[in-house]
mmCIF file of C-alpha atoms and ligand atoms in Angstrom:
data_model
loop_
_atom_site.group_PDB
_atom_site.id
_atom_site.type_symbol
_atom_site.label_atom_id
_atom_site.label_comp_id
_atom_site.label_asym_id
_atom_site.label_seq_id
_atom_site.Cartn_x
_atom_site.Cartn_y
_atom_site.Cartn_z
ATOM 1 C CA MET A 32 113.141 100.498 130.583
ATOM 2 C CA LEU A 33 113.695 101.474 126.997
ATOM 3 C CA ARG A 34 117.214 100.195 127.064
ATOM 4 C CA ASN A 35 115.818 96.739 127.748
ATOM 5 C CA VAL A 36 113.657 96.839 124.681
ATOM 6 C CA ALA A 37 115.494 93.932 123.079
ATOM 7 C CA LYS A 38 114.275 91.657 125.857
ATOM 8 C CA ARG A 39 110.648 92.506 125.248
ATOM 9 C CA SER A 40 108.357 90.529 123.081
ATOM 10 C CA PHE A 41 107.097 91.924 119.810
ATOM 11 C CA GLY A 42 103.806 90.493 118.673
ATOM 12 C CA LYS A 43 104.007 87.694 121.234
ATOM 13 C CA LEU A 44 107.243 86.423 119.772
ATOM 14 C CA PRO A 45 109.836 85.795 122.418
ATOM 15 C CA ILE A 46 112.904 87.884 121.820
ATOM 16 C CA ARG A 47 114.729 86.844 124.963
ATOM 17 C CA GLY A 48 116.925 83.774 124.578
ATOM 18 C CA TYR A 49 116.523 83.019 120.878
ATOM 19 C CA SER A 50 113.843 80.364 121.117
ATOM 20 C CA THR A 51 114.150 79.747 117.410
ATOM 21 C CA ALA A 52 117.570 78.479 116.360
ATOM 22 C CA SER A 53 119.128 81.472 114.640
ATOM 23 C CA GLN A 54 120.035 79.432 111.537
ATOM 24 C CA ASP A 55 116.305 78.847 111.007
ATOM 25 C CA LEU A 56 115.570 82.548 110.853
ATOM 26 C CA LYS A 57 114.939 84.107 107.491
ATOM 27 C CA LYS A 58 117.059 87.084 106.458
ATOM 28 C CA THR A 59 115.961 90.051 104.402
ATOM 29 C CA ALA A 60 118.148 91.255 101.529
ATOM 30 C CA LEU A 61 119.364 94.045 103.838
ATOM 31 C CA TYR A 62 120.741 91.674 106.491
ATOM 32 C CA ASP A 63 124.420 92.434 105.797
ATOM 33 C CA PHE A 64 123.608 96.125 105.448
ATOM 34 C CA HIS A 65 121.944 96.071 108.874
ATOM 35 C CA LEU A 66 125.050 94.485 110.391
ATOM 36 C CA SER A 67 127.248 97.089 108.697
ATOM 37 C CA GLN A 68 125.116 99.757 110.414
ATOM 38 C CA GLY A 69 125.681 98.179 113.808
ATOM 39 C CA ALA A 70 122.206 96.665 114.077
ATOM 40 C CA GLN A 71 121.268 94.505 116.998
ATOM 41 C CA MET A 72 119.341 91.650 115.380
ATOM 42 C CA VAL A 73 116.511 89.777 117.091
ATOM 43 C CA PRO A 74 114.171 86.974 116.020
ATOM 44 C CA TYR A 75 110.843 88.381 114.920
ATOM 45 C CA ALA A 76 108.050 86.449 113.188
ATOM 46 C CA GLY A 77 110.572 83.897 111.940
ATOM 47 C CA TRP A 78 112.958 86.558 110.638
ATOM 48 C CA SER A 79 116.180 88.007 111.950
ATOM 49 C CA MET A 80 115.348 91.710 112.172
ATOM 50 C CA PRO A 81 117.054 94.827 113.555
ATOM 51 C CA VAL A 82 115.656 96.023 116.870
ATOM 52 C CA LYS A 83 118.018 99.023 117.018
ATOM 53 C CA TYR A 84 121.217 100.370 115.502
ATOM 54 C CA ALA A 85 124.502 101.510 116.973
ATOM 55 C CA SER A 86 123.938 105.177 116.062
ATOM 56 C CA LEU A 87 120.857 105.801 118.234
ATOM 57 C CA GLY A 88 119.178 104.178 121.213
ATOM 58 C CA VAL A 89 115.530 103.205 120.850
ATOM 59 C CA LEU A 90 114.335 106.362 122.595
ATOM 60 C CA GLN A 91 116.542 108.609 120.431
ATOM 61 C CA SER A 92 115.544 106.742 117.301
ATOM 62 C CA HIS A 93 111.875 107.267 118.139
ATOM 63 C CA LEU A 94 112.376 111.000 118.683
ATOM 64 C CA HIS A 95 114.506 111.219 115.555
ATOM 65 C CA THR A 96 111.643 109.740 113.508
ATOM 66 C CA ARG A 97 109.159 112.255 114.934
ATOM 67 C CA GLU A 98 111.474 115.174 114.120
ATOM 68 C CA ASN A 99 113.470 114.001 111.083
ATOM 69 C CA ALA A 100 113.101 110.722 109.182
ATOM 70 C CA SER A 101 113.980 107.050 109.647
ATOM 71 C CA ILE A 102 114.281 104.040 107.368
ATOM 72 C CA PHE A 103 112.706 100.761 108.447
ATOM 73 C CA ASP A 104 113.318 97.459 106.684
ATOM 74 C CA VAL A 105 109.859 95.923 106.410
ATOM 75 C CA SER A 106 110.808 93.317 103.811
ATOM 76 C CA HIS A 107 109.647 90.564 106.137
ATOM 77 C CA MET A 108 106.049 91.591 105.464
ATOM 78 C CA LEU A 109 104.062 89.538 102.961
ATOM 79 C CA GLN A 110 103.555 91.251 99.608
ATOM 80 C CA THR A 111 101.062 89.625 97.263
ATOM 81 C CA ARG A 112 99.274 90.497 94.058
ATOM 82 C CA LEU A 113 95.788 89.430 93.084
ATOM 83 C CA THR A 114 94.983 89.487 89.369
ATOM 84 C CA GLY A 115 92.067 88.297 87.220
ATOM 85 C CA LYS A 116 88.857 90.043 86.289
ATOM 86 C CA ASP A 117 86.981 88.850 89.401
ATOM 87 C CA ARG A 118 89.737 89.777 91.888
ATOM 88 C CA VAL A 119 87.705 92.460 93.655
ATOM 89 C CA GLN A 120 84.699 90.193 94.045
ATOM 90 C CA PHE A 121 87.010 87.503 95.441
ATOM 91 C CA ILE A 122 88.819 89.675 97.969
ATOM 92 C CA GLU A 123 85.558 91.172 99.205
ATOM 93 C CA ASN A 124 84.588 87.668 100.384
ATOM 94 C CA LEU A 125 87.556 87.752 102.737
ATOM 95 C CA VAL A 126 87.922 91.397 103.860
ATOM 96 C CA VAL A 127 85.477 93.927 105.284
ATOM 97 C CA GLY A 128 86.504 96.880 103.108
ATOM 98 C CA ASP A 129 84.716 98.365 100.105
ATOM 99 C CA ILE A 130 87.449 97.476 97.633
ATOM 100 C CA GLN A 131 85.154 97.998 94.645
ATOM 101 C CA SER A 132 84.929 101.728 95.427
ATOM 102 C CA LEU A 133 88.623 102.178 96.122
ATOM 103 C CA PRO A 134 89.883 104.605 93.464
ATOM 104 C CA LEU A 135 92.796 103.615 91.247
ATOM 105 C CA GLY A 136 96.075 104.223 93.038
ATOM 106 C CA HIS A 137 94.459 104.391 96.478
ATOM 107 C CA SER A 138 95.050 102.024 99.370
ATOM 108 C CA THR A 139 93.108 101.208 102.483
ATOM 109 C CA LEU A 140 93.606 99.444 105.770
ATOM 110 C CA SER A 141 91.381 96.391 105.971
ATOM 111 C CA VAL A 142 91.091 93.133 107.888
ATOM 112 C CA PHE A 143 90.744 89.487 106.888
ATOM 113 C CA THR A 144 88.031 87.928 109.041
ATOM 114 C CA ASN A 145 87.195 84.341 109.969
ATOM 115 C CA GLU A 146 83.764 82.653 110.057
ATOM 116 C CA ARG A 147 83.261 83.867 113.646
ATOM 117 C CA GLY A 148 84.030 87.483 112.787
ATOM 118 C CA GLY A 149 87.499 87.412 114.368
ATOM 119 C CA ILE A 150 90.460 89.108 112.710
ATOM 120 C CA ILE A 151 92.830 86.759 110.867
ATOM 121 C CA ASP A 152 95.144 89.631 109.945
ATOM 122 C CA ASP A 153 95.193 93.319 109.190
ATOM 123 C CA THR A 154 96.321 94.337 105.734
ATOM 124 C CA ILE A 155 96.818 97.225 103.344
ATOM 125 C CA ILE A 156 95.121 96.776 99.978
ATOM 126 C CA CYS A 157 96.033 98.978 97.036
ATOM 127 C CA GLN A 158 93.943 99.340 93.868
ATOM 128 C CA GLN A 159 96.207 99.091 90.829
ATOM 129 C CA ASP A 160 95.118 99.127 87.201
ATOM 130 C CA ASP A 161 95.661 95.427 86.601
ATOM 131 C CA SER A 162 95.667 94.020 90.119
ATOM 132 C CA LEU A 163 95.263 94.418 93.845
ATOM 133 C CA TYR A 164 98.548 94.843 95.705
ATOM 134 C CA ILE A 165 98.209 93.452 99.217
ATOM 135 C CA VAL A 166 100.632 93.775 102.129
ATOM 136 C CA SER A 167 100.061 91.770 105.297
ATOM 137 C CA ASN A 168 101.954 90.800 108.439
ATOM 138 C CA ALA A 169 105.049 88.589 108.410
ATOM 139 C CA GLY A 170 103.876 86.687 111.475
ATOM 140 C CA CYS A 171 100.612 85.796 109.721
ATOM 141 C CA ALA A 172 102.089 85.046 106.284
ATOM 142 C CA ASP A 173 101.616 81.268 106.399
ATOM 143 C CA LYS A 174 98.066 81.320 107.698
ATOM 144 C CA ASP A 175 97.082 84.229 105.418
ATOM 145 C CA LEU A 176 98.300 82.350 102.351
ATOM 146 C CA LYS A 177 96.596 79.132 103.451
ATOM 147 C CA HIS A 178 93.357 81.020 104.080
ATOM 148 C CA ILE A 179 93.430 82.936 100.791
ATOM 149 C CA ARG A 180 94.410 79.885 98.728
ATOM 150 C CA GLN A 181 91.710 77.716 100.257
ATOM 151 C CA HIS A 182 89.002 80.239 99.420
ATOM 152 C CA LEU A 183 90.550 81.023 96.060
ATOM 153 C CA GLU A 184 90.377 77.396 95.016
ATOM 154 C CA ALA A 185 86.666 77.250 95.840
ATOM 155 C CA PHE A 186 86.139 80.542 94.014
ATOM 156 C CA GLN A 187 87.968 79.294 90.923
ATOM 157 C CA ASN A 188 86.049 76.008 91.007
ATOM 158 C CA GLN A 189 82.864 78.018 90.725
ATOM 159 C CA GLY A 190 84.217 79.776 87.670
ATOM 160 C CA GLY A 191 85.617 82.898 89.360
ATOM 161 C CA GLU A 192 88.675 84.416 87.694
ATOM 162 C CA ALA A 193 91.334 85.434 90.188
ATOM 163 C CA GLU A 194 94.965 84.468 90.740
ATOM 164 C CA LEU A 195 97.287 85.038 93.659
ATOM 165 C CA LYS A 196 100.993 85.708 93.250
ATOM 166 C CA ILE A 197 103.509 86.142 96.043
ATOM 167 C CA ILE A 198 105.801 89.060 95.307
ATOM 168 C CA ASP A 199 109.062 87.460 96.412
ATOM 169 C CA ASP A 200 111.430 89.429 94.200
ATOM 170 C CA HIS A 201 110.767 92.802 95.832
ATOM 171 C CA SER A 202 111.909 94.114 99.194
ATOM 172 C CA LEU A 203 110.010 96.687 101.217
ATOM 173 C CA LEU A 204 111.477 99.796 102.823
ATOM 174 C CA ALA A 205 109.597 102.382 104.836
ATOM 175 C CA ILE A 206 110.865 105.918 105.274
ATOM 176 C CA GLN A 207 108.929 107.761 107.938
ATOM 177 C CA GLY A 208 109.002 111.197 109.478
ATOM 178 C CA PRO A 209 108.425 114.857 108.610
ATOM 179 C CA LYS A 210 111.643 114.931 106.541
ATOM 180 C CA ALA A 211 110.917 111.697 104.661
ATOM 181 C CA ALA A 212 109.303 113.409 101.677
ATOM 182 C CA ALA A 213 112.208 115.809 101.176
ATOM 183 C CA ALA A 214 114.706 112.957 101.403
ATOM 184 C CA LEU A 215 112.868 110.831 98.837
ATOM 185 C CA GLN A 216 112.157 113.831 96.598
ATOM 186 C CA GLU A 217 115.891 114.285 96.022
ATOM 187 C CA LEU A 218 115.995 110.871 94.344
ATOM 188 C CA VAL A 219 112.916 111.071 92.105
ATOM 189 C CA ASP A 220 111.527 113.253 89.311
ATOM 190 C CA ALA A 221 107.882 112.690 90.266
ATOM 191 C CA ASP A 222 106.414 115.527 92.327
ATOM 192 C CA LEU A 223 105.730 113.976 95.735
ATOM 193 C CA SER A 224 103.903 117.093 96.931
ATOM 194 C CA LYS A 225 100.992 116.005 94.715
ATOM 195 C CA MET A 226 100.733 112.618 96.384
ATOM 196 C CA ASN A 227 98.152 112.188 99.135
ATOM 197 C CA PHE A 228 98.363 109.913 102.157
ATOM 198 C CA MET A 229 97.187 106.381 101.232
ATOM 199 C CA THR A 230 97.908 106.712 97.541
ATOM 200 C CA GLY A 231 100.612 104.932 95.616
ATOM 201 C CA LYS A 232 102.156 104.670 92.182
ATOM 202 C CA MET A 233 105.145 103.439 90.234
ATOM 203 C CA ILE A 234 107.998 105.899 90.556
ATOM 204 C CA SER A 235 111.534 105.664 89.229
ATOM 205 C CA ILE A 236 114.058 106.082 92.031
ATOM 206 C CA LYS A 237 117.380 106.836 90.344
ATOM 207 C CA GLY A 238 116.312 104.684 87.393
ATOM 208 C CA ILE A 239 114.839 101.830 89.464
ATOM 209 C CA ASP A 240 111.082 101.295 89.037
ATOM 210 C CA CYS A 241 109.555 101.088 92.500
ATOM 211 C CA HIS A 242 106.045 101.117 93.878
ATOM 212 C CA VAL A 243 105.903 104.081 96.209
ATOM 213 C CA ALA A 244 102.963 104.288 98.631
ATOM 214 C CA ARG A 245 102.441 107.280 100.880
ATOM 215 C CA SER A 246 101.660 105.342 104.041
ATOM 216 C CA GLY A 247 103.237 104.009 107.158
ATOM 217 C CA TYR A 248 103.000 102.758 110.683
ATOM 218 C CA THR A 249 104.324 105.638 112.755
ATOM 219 C CA GLY A 250 101.640 108.332 112.518
ATOM 220 C CA GLU A 251 104.071 110.472 110.516
ATOM 221 C CA ASP A 252 104.156 111.333 106.858
ATOM 222 C CA GLY A 253 106.176 108.775 104.962
ATOM 223 C CA PHE A 254 106.408 106.159 102.270
ATOM 224 C CA GLU A 255 106.512 102.425 101.889
ATOM 225 C CA ILE A 256 108.603 101.522 98.880
ATOM 226 C CA SER A 257 108.511 98.163 97.123
ATOM 227 C CA ILE A 258 111.909 97.783 95.474
ATOM 228 C CA PRO A 259 113.372 95.096 93.163
ATOM 229 C CA THR A 260 115.465 93.159 95.686
ATOM 230 C CA PRO A 261 118.845 93.479 93.888
ATOM 231 C CA GLU A 262 118.541 97.285 94.247
ATOM 232 C CA VAL A 263 117.287 97.586 97.821
ATOM 233 C CA THR A 264 120.676 98.111 99.443
ATOM 234 C CA ARG A 265 121.578 100.834 96.967
ATOM 235 C CA ILE A 266 118.311 102.674 97.591
ATOM 236 C CA ALA A 267 118.680 102.329 101.370
ATOM 237 C CA GLU A 268 122.187 103.809 101.062
ATOM 238 C CA LEU A 269 120.960 106.665 98.866
ATOM 239 C CA LEU A 270 118.201 107.571 101.337
ATOM 240 C CA LEU A 271 120.560 107.209 104.268
ATOM 241 C CA SER A 272 123.092 109.554 102.693
ATOM 242 C CA ASN A 273 120.678 112.379 103.562
ATOM 243 C CA PRO A 274 121.905 113.885 106.868
ATOM 244 C CA ASN A 275 118.358 113.930 108.272
ATOM 245 C CA VAL A 276 117.825 110.208 107.789
ATOM 246 C CA GLU A 277 118.797 107.377 110.168
ATOM 247 C CA MET A 278 118.063 103.650 110.273
ATOM 248 C CA ALA A 279 115.452 102.545 112.820
ATOM 249 C CA GLY A 280 114.422 99.128 114.089
ATOM 250 C CA LEU A 281 111.576 97.249 115.728
ATOM 251 C CA GLY A 282 112.065 99.015 119.046
ATOM 252 C CA ALA A 283 111.220 102.472 117.742
ATOM 253 C CA ARG A 284 108.604 101.034 115.406
ATOM 254 C CA ASP A 285 106.656 99.649 118.349
ATOM 255 C CA SER A 286 106.593 102.853 120.404
ATOM 256 C CA LEU A 287 105.861 104.973 117.321
ATOM 257 C CA ARG A 288 102.887 102.880 116.224
ATOM 258 C CA LEU A 289 101.518 102.698 119.743
ATOM 259 C CA GLU A 290 101.652 106.494 120.160
ATOM 260 C CA ALA A 291 99.854 106.666 116.800
ATOM 261 C CA GLY A 292 97.111 104.364 118.140
ATOM 262 C CA LEU A 293 97.856 101.689 115.527
ATOM 263 C CA CYS A 294 97.338 98.019 116.322
ATOM 264 C CA LEU A 295 99.981 95.305 116.311
ATOM 265 C CA TYR A 296 98.586 91.991 115.179
ATOM 266 C CA GLY A 297 99.132 89.277 117.801
ATOM 267 C CA ASN A 298 98.932 91.854 120.574
ATOM 268 C CA ASP A 299 96.011 94.185 119.912
ATOM 269 C CA LEU A 300 94.257 92.095 117.271
ATOM 270 C CA ASN A 301 93.663 88.355 117.084
ATOM 271 C CA GLU A 302 91.179 85.766 115.845
ATOM 272 C CA ASP A 303 88.902 86.242 118.861
ATOM 273 C CA ILE A 304 88.529 89.988 118.369
ATOM 274 C CA THR A 305 86.123 91.463 115.828
ATOM 275 C CA PRO A 306 86.778 94.699 113.921
ATOM 276 C CA ILE A 307 83.991 96.363 115.924
ATOM 277 C CA GLU A 308 85.595 95.454 119.250
ATOM 278 C CA ALA A 309 88.933 96.644 117.862
ATOM 279 C CA GLY A 310 87.553 100.081 116.999
ATOM 280 C CA LEU A 311 87.996 99.372 113.282
ATOM 281 C CA THR A 312 84.327 99.801 112.349
ATOM 282 C CA TRP A 313 85.431 102.612 110.019
ATOM 283 C CA THR A 314 87.151 100.033 107.791
ATOM 284 C CA ILE A 315 83.763 98.509 106.922
ATOM 285 C CA GLY A 316 82.440 100.404 103.906
ATOM 286 C CA LYS A 317 78.841 101.609 103.792
ATOM 287 C CA ARG A 318 77.957 99.206 101.012
ATOM 288 C CA ARG A 319 79.543 96.327 102.934
ATOM 289 C CA ARG A 320 77.465 97.193 105.999
ATOM 290 C CA ALA A 321 74.325 96.985 103.902
ATOM 291 C CA GLU A 322 75.287 93.914 101.877
ATOM 292 C CA GLY A 323 77.619 91.898 104.115
ATOM 293 C CA GLY A 324 79.109 89.106 102.048
ATOM 294 C CA PHE A 325 82.382 88.718 103.965
ATOM 295 C CA LEU A 326 83.307 85.953 106.400
ATOM 296 C CA GLY A 327 81.764 86.485 109.815
ATOM 297 C CA ALA A 328 79.463 89.284 108.609
ATOM 298 C CA GLU A 329 76.540 87.715 110.490
ATOM 299 C CA TYR A 330 78.453 88.272 113.753
ATOM 300 C CA ILE A 331 80.158 91.537 112.880
ATOM 301 C CA LEU A 332 77.315 93.565 111.385
ATOM 302 C CA PRO A 333 74.856 93.142 114.288
ATOM 303 C CA GLN A 334 77.619 94.393 116.615
ATOM 304 C CA ILE A 335 77.516 97.756 114.840
ATOM 305 C CA LYS A 336 73.862 98.141 115.858
ATOM 306 C CA ASN A 337 73.748 96.271 119.158
ATOM 307 C CA GLY A 338 77.151 97.130 120.550
ATOM 308 C CA VAL A 339 79.893 94.849 121.840
ATOM 309 C CA GLU A 340 80.956 93.524 125.232
ATOM 310 C CA LYS A 341 84.565 94.651 125.065
ATOM 311 C CA ARG A 342 86.315 97.490 123.324
ATOM 312 C CA ARG A 343 89.856 98.530 122.539
ATOM 313 C CA VAL A 344 90.869 101.670 124.406
ATOM 314 C CA GLY A 345 93.944 103.775 124.954
ATOM 315 C CA LEU A 346 95.233 104.205 128.507
ATOM 316 C CA ILE A 347 97.678 106.595 130.093
ATOM 317 C CA VAL A 348 99.099 104.718 133.051
ATOM 318 C CA GLU A 349 100.680 106.291 136.135
ATOM 319 C CA GLY A 350 103.757 104.802 137.786
ATOM 320 C CA ALA A 351 105.617 101.899 136.208
ATOM 321 C CA PRO A 352 104.828 101.257 132.531
ATOM 322 C CA ALA A 353 102.169 98.621 131.847
ATOM 323 C CA ARG A 354 103.114 96.162 129.108
ATOM 324 C CA GLU A 355 100.806 93.576 127.570
ATOM 325 C CA ASN A 356 98.729 91.175 129.706
ATOM 326 C CA CYS A 357 98.259 93.470 132.695
ATOM 327 C CA GLU A 358 94.858 93.198 134.353
ATOM 328 C CA VAL A 359 92.599 96.252 134.197
ATOM 329 C CA TYR A 360 90.153 97.034 137.025
ATOM 330 C CA ASN A 361 87.396 99.563 137.529
ATOM 331 C CA ALA A 362 87.226 101.870 140.541
ATOM 332 C CA ASP A 363 85.203 99.223 142.437
ATOM 333 C CA GLY A 364 88.014 96.692 142.088
ATOM 334 C CA GLU A 365 86.199 94.564 139.525
ATOM 335 C CA LYS A 366 88.404 93.134 136.783
ATOM 336 C CA ILE A 367 87.110 94.562 133.514
ATOM 337 C CA GLY A 368 89.893 93.992 131.010
ATOM 338 C CA THR A 369 93.503 93.339 130.009
ATOM 339 C CA THR A 370 96.199 95.403 128.352
ATOM 340 C CA THR A 371 97.461 94.210 124.961
ATOM 341 C CA SER A 372 100.403 96.598 124.392
ATOM 342 C CA GLY A 373 102.197 99.205 126.457
ATOM 343 C CA VAL A 374 105.313 101.382 126.363
ATOM 344 C CA PRO A 375 106.712 104.455 128.004
ATOM 345 C CA SER A 376 105.874 107.052 125.352
ATOM 346 C CA PRO A 377 109.096 108.826 124.346
ATOM 347 C CA SER A 378 107.142 111.770 122.915
ATOM 348 C CA LEU A 379 104.739 112.269 125.827
ATOM 349 C CA LYS A 380 107.018 111.091 128.665
ATOM 350 C CA LYS A 381 104.020 109.166 129.984
ATOM 351 C CA ASN A 382 103.215 105.481 129.900
ATOM 352 C CA VAL A 383 100.740 104.607 127.180
ATOM 353 C CA ALA A 384 98.948 101.321 126.642
ATOM 354 C CA MET A 385 96.146 99.699 124.714
ATOM 355 C CA ALA A 386 93.649 97.443 126.445
ATOM 356 C CA TYR A 387 90.362 95.684 125.883
ATOM 357 C CA VAL A 388 87.858 96.717 128.544
ATOM 358 C CA LYS A 389 84.228 95.933 129.237
ATOM 359 C CA SER A 390 81.899 98.262 127.341
ATOM 360 C CA GLY A 391 80.778 101.125 129.528
ATOM 361 C CA PHE A 392 84.318 101.658 130.801
ATOM 362 C CA HIS A 393 85.635 102.623 127.384
ATOM 363 C CA LYS A 394 84.761 106.331 127.401
ATOM 364 C CA SER A 395 87.510 108.953 127.455
ATOM 365 C CA ASN A 396 88.501 110.145 130.912
ATOM 366 C CA THR A 397 87.161 107.027 132.669
ATOM 367 C CA GLU A 398 89.423 106.371 135.646
ATOM 368 C CA LEU A 399 90.596 102.775 135.821
ATOM 369 C CA LEU A 400 93.359 100.802 137.541
ATOM 370 C CA VAL A 401 96.032 98.621 135.955
ATOM 371 C CA LYS A 402 97.878 95.960 137.917
ATOM 372 C CA VAL A 403 101.584 96.250 137.119
ATOM 373 C CA ARG A 404 103.855 93.840 139.008
ATOM 374 C CA ASN A 405 101.158 93.343 141.628
ATOM 375 C CA ARG A 406 100.635 97.040 142.222
ATOM 376 C CA MET A 407 97.430 98.820 141.319
ATOM 377 C CA GLN A 408 98.222 101.938 139.314
ATOM 378 C CA LYS A 409 95.876 104.627 138.101
ATOM 379 C CA ALA A 410 95.048 104.630 134.404
ATOM 380 C CA LEU A 411 92.962 107.080 132.437
ATOM 381 C CA VAL A 412 91.086 106.078 129.293
ATOM 382 C CA THR A 413 92.498 108.382 126.617
ATOM 383 C CA LYS A 414 91.510 109.031 123.038
ATOM 384 C CA MET A 415 93.921 107.693 120.423
ATOM 385 C CA PRO A 416 96.154 108.605 118.704
ATOM 386 C CA PHE A 417 98.075 109.563 121.830
ATOM 387 C CA VAL A 418 100.306 111.750 119.660
ATOM 388 C CA PRO A 419 98.588 113.650 116.816
ATOM 389 C CA SER A 420 99.203 112.096 113.414
ATOM 390 C CA ASN A 421 100.896 114.035 110.622
ATOM 391 C CA TYR A 422 99.550 112.328 107.542
ATOM 392 C CA TYR A 423 100.118 114.275 104.344
ATOM 393 C CA LYS A 424 97.272 115.976 102.578
ATOM 394 C CA VAL A 425 97.722 117.672 99.215
HETATM 395 C C1 NAG B 645 117.174 115.799 113.720
HETATM 396 O O1 NAG B 645 118.252 115.911 112.839
HETATM 397 C C2 NAG B 645 119.143 116.939 113.180
HETATM 398 C C3 NAG B 645 120.125 117.093 112.045
HETATM 399 O O2 NAG B 645 120.686 115.877 111.691
HETATM 400 C C4 NAG B 645 119.777 116.603 114.516
HETATM 401 O O3 NAG B 645 120.669 117.625 114.911
HETATM 402 C C5 NAG B 645 118.671 116.458 115.574
HETATM 403 O O4 NAG B 645 119.236 116.037 116.802
HETATM 404 C C6 NAG B 645 117.665 115.434 115.110
HETATM 405 N N1 NAG B 645 116.555 115.396 116.052
HETATM 406 C C7 NAG B 645 116.321 114.362 116.843
HETATM 407 C C8 NAG B 645 115.190 114.475 117.797
HETATM 408 O O5 NAG B 645 116.976 113.329 116.827
#
């Protein structure tokens, strides 16, 4: 199955049969570099992105990341900067996180919500001394910008001081895996051993000023590096010259993040799912729970107290792997949910999936059934992450 990964959809975007004319696809600054590395390119969120490289199959690339380190081009993601003295007050209208209490140099996962409490996008927000640095999903870039700008205009009209800037002159590379830190350390003077997970700072990489954040989407230790675009190929080459480092594409990224229990927007999160249903209650700061003041708070906050009708769960599925949109049944044959993502887990050699199921059937070790190609297969509700995370702690 893994060999057919290129035919699968990523975030509901059809990969089979290039539905978007390839000349319409955007290219990252590393496009030619990807081709030189034997990348197989696929359309993804309006971009032409590598799904895998000639050196390793998707399965091997996944295992390589868990044991060594891999570089992912994530330049398609939207990088923005919010400045102005009221920037924190402004962003807290749109996200559920306690951004005010986020220490300097720290980042957090948060979500943009709509008026109904649904998730517009998930995002990483980093507290910098003069601004908030915000990274969000490529597939949501247009609607995120429209949403932020619309609310920003109203905020400014009421005298609020905040400005949004798209960071379009920087590319974004992720290096992920237990050997990522050693590989990056060879290129910098800063002592990376003093840098905790979810912190970031400006670091010179061989003389190039980059924003280095200790974060990622694989469950491993690693970094996301915002690099002036003219230098991104050089830095990718420098990192790749380490014998423990390989390039990796969307194929491995999807199985890695799923094993790590991390959501993919468009599959596991959408505008009809609240952060409580998604199991992201932890992203709502204590002060925000007390005060509200973000879009949809009147729907979201009562759900913390009163519970929800559906919940995101992890499943280990017997038999053929369940992908997204498979029906989930309880032992009595009642349909109680739907899968939103699924892969054969390369690390566990079992099929893992995420699903939304009716509350009551969400507890670990609940035995359910998943319909895969018209066959009912046993599935066990399993705590996520499926594979233990290895985030770095000083
Ligand atoms: C990790 O890297 C080493 C050295 O390059 C290599 O021999 C090994 O096969 C890699 N492990 C995996 C799982 O790819």
